[in-house]
């Protein structure tokens, strides 16, 4: 059985291959499957965007298709940047600038009000075109200043209580074990298993 993960990101491909390693499926990227598509992510929730991507790819194949959508929700900022995380202040604006802008907007705000989470939704379209969706989070808070050089995106300003550090200070393995994407992928694996895959 073939499974296509609708992403062009090689880090995400590595993570899904690790998590799905014990399943009887061959996992392909869109490129490996020979599918080239520009997909407009115009949903208003992570779940909607993941489904939009998975359905667009599933229209080209009978394989199982998985897609993800993720982002950062900052409670004090009414859950911004949310589904606009990659586009916050413009797609081409560096994360140094995006992260500093969030820190500036939270200037003087006490720790209890700096709660935030990374969210990840994973959508699947099965060969019979039925759909499955999982959504998981990692809870944390926005620190006072950026720290760490691992990871990507908002990792330097997102702190987790259990480690007392930012997710950019965690090793890749430590982050994957607790991350929104790792949890949502493992939950999806369970749903697929229940469907007999
Ligand atoms: P996408 O799901 O690949 O479109 O990612 C959306 C955006 O959310 C990324 O570009 C990052 O800005 C942010 N994001 C999602 N997950 C993480 C994470 O684990 N660390 C840091 N930023 C993240």
mmCIF file of N, CA and C and ligand atoms in Angstrom, residues 12 41 53 68-72 85-86 95 118-119 152-155 167 175 180-181, ligand 1:
data_model
loop_
_atom_site.group_PDB
_atom_site.id
_atom_site.type_symbol
_atom_site.label_atom_id
_atom_site.label_comp_id
_atom_site.label_asym_id
_atom_site.label_seq_id
_atom_site.Cartn_x
_atom_site.Cartn_y
_atom_site.Cartn_z
ATOM 1 N N UNK A 12 9.971 17.006 7.521
ATOM 2 C CA UNK A 12 8.672 16.376 7.800
ATOM 3 C C UNK A 12 8.639 14.958 7.238
ATOM 4 N N UNK A 41 -3.982 27.457 0.466
ATOM 5 C CA UNK A 41 -4.450 27.096 1.815
ATOM 6 C C UNK A 41 -5.349 28.216 2.317
ATOM 7 N N UNK A 53 -5.414 20.384 1.492
ATOM 8 C CA UNK A 53 -4.197 19.855 0.851
ATOM 9 C C UNK A 53 -4.342 18.363 0.526
ATOM 10 N N UNK A 68 -0.528 17.911 6.366
ATOM 11 C CA UNK A 68 -0.548 18.541 7.688
ATOM 12 C C UNK A 68 -0.696 20.046 7.555
ATOM 13 N N UNK A 69 -1.159 20.658 8.621
ATOM 14 C CA UNK A 69 -1.094 22.115 8.723
ATOM 15 C C UNK A 69 -0.815 22.444 10.177
ATOM 16 N N UNK A 70 0.044 23.421 10.393
ATOM 17 C CA UNK A 70 0.432 23.712 11.771
ATOM 18 C C UNK A 70 0.689 25.185 11.959
ATOM 19 N N UNK A 71 0.804 25.577 13.206
ATOM 20 C CA UNK A 71 1.088 26.976 13.492
ATOM 21 C C UNK A 71 1.107 27.250 14.977
ATOM 22 N N UNK A 72 1.336 28.523 15.296
ATOM 23 C CA UNK A 72 1.462 28.969 16.689
ATOM 24 C C UNK A 72 0.234 29.788 17.075
ATOM 25 N N UNK A 85 0.517 31.597 10.495
ATOM 26 C CA UNK A 85 1.868 31.565 11.079
ATOM 27 C C UNK A 85 2.970 31.751 10.037
ATOM 28 N N UNK A 86 2.875 31.044 8.919
ATOM 29 C CA UNK A 86 3.928 31.161 7.901
ATOM 30 C C UNK A 86 3.847 32.518 7.200
ATOM 31 N N UNK A 95 12.139 34.949 10.358
ATOM 32 C CA UNK A 95 11.595 34.590 11.676
ATOM 33 C C UNK A 95 12.230 35.407 12.793
ATOM 34 N N UNK A 118 1.742 25.263 20.025
ATOM 35 C CA UNK A 118 1.847 24.868 18.630
ATOM 36 C C UNK A 118 0.724 23.885 18.376
ATOM 37 N N UNK A 119 0.053 24.039 17.252
ATOM 38 C CA UNK A 119 -1.049 23.150 16.879
ATOM 39 C C UNK A 119 -0.675 22.449 15.578
ATOM 40 N N UNK A 152 13.092 25.486 13.979
ATOM 41 C CA UNK A 152 12.812 26.456 12.918
ATOM 42 C C UNK A 152 11.701 27.380 13.406
ATOM 43 N N UNK A 153 11.339 28.339 12.551
ATOM 44 C CA UNK A 153 10.155 29.161 12.792
ATOM 45 C C UNK A 153 10.134 29.808 14.175
ATOM 46 N N UNK A 154 9.067 29.565 14.905
ATOM 47 C CA UNK A 154 8.859 30.225 16.195
ATOM 48 C C UNK A 154 9.527 29.483 17.364
ATOM 49 N N UNK A 155 10.288 28.440 17.078
ATOM 50 C CA UNK A 155 10.912 27.664 18.163
ATOM 51 C C UNK A 155 11.713 28.510 19.167
ATOM 52 N N UNK A 167 11.848 25.474 22.565
ATOM 53 C CA UNK A 167 11.925 24.263 21.736
ATOM 54 C C UNK A 167 13.101 24.343 20.759
ATOM 55 N N UNK A 175 12.329 17.027 20.885
ATOM 56 C CA UNK A 175 11.184 17.811 20.417
ATOM 57 C C UNK A 175 10.146 16.915 19.747
ATOM 58 N N UNK A 180 3.589 18.778 18.750
ATOM 59 C CA UNK A 180 2.269 18.746 18.147
ATOM 60 C C UNK A 180 2.244 17.821 16.937
ATOM 61 N N UNK A 181 3.276 17.920 16.049
ATOM 62 C CA UNK A 181 3.258 17.117 14.828
ATOM 63 C C UNK A 181 3.483 15.632 15.137
HETATM 64 P P1 LIG B 1 3.264 24.557 7.906
HETATM 65 O O1 LIG B 1 2.296 23.681 8.603
HETATM 66 O O2 LIG B 1 4.462 23.823 7.417
HETATM 67 O O3 LIG B 1 2.611 25.408 6.871
HETATM 68 O O4 LIG B 1 3.861 25.524 9.011
HETATM 69 C C1 LIG B 1 3.222 26.665 9.427
HETATM 70 C C2 LIG B 1 4.120 27.575 10.213
HETATM 71 O O5 LIG B 1 3.857 27.361 11.591
HETATM 72 C C3 LIG B 1 5.607 27.365 10.068
HETATM 73 O O6 LIG B 1 6.108 28.062 8.973
HETATM 74 C C4 LIG B 1 6.095 27.943 11.366
HETATM 75 O O7 LIG B 1 6.073 29.339 11.292
HETATM 76 C C5 LIG B 1 5.026 27.555 12.345
HETATM 77 N N1 LIG B 1 5.348 26.286 13.021
HETATM 78 C C6 LIG B 1 4.686 25.116 12.907
HETATM 79 N N2 LIG B 1 5.257 24.166 13.661
HETATM 80 C C7 LIG B 1 6.318 24.746 14.251
HETATM 81 C C8 LIG B 1 7.326 24.267 15.132
HETATM 82 O O8 LIG B 1 7.390 23.086 15.525
HETATM 83 N N3 LIG B 1 8.258 25.151 15.505
HETATM 84 C C9 LIG B 1 8.260 26.436 15.092
HETATM 85 N N4 LIG B 1 7.356 26.941 14.265
HETATM 86 C C10 LIG B 1 6.379 26.107 13.843
#
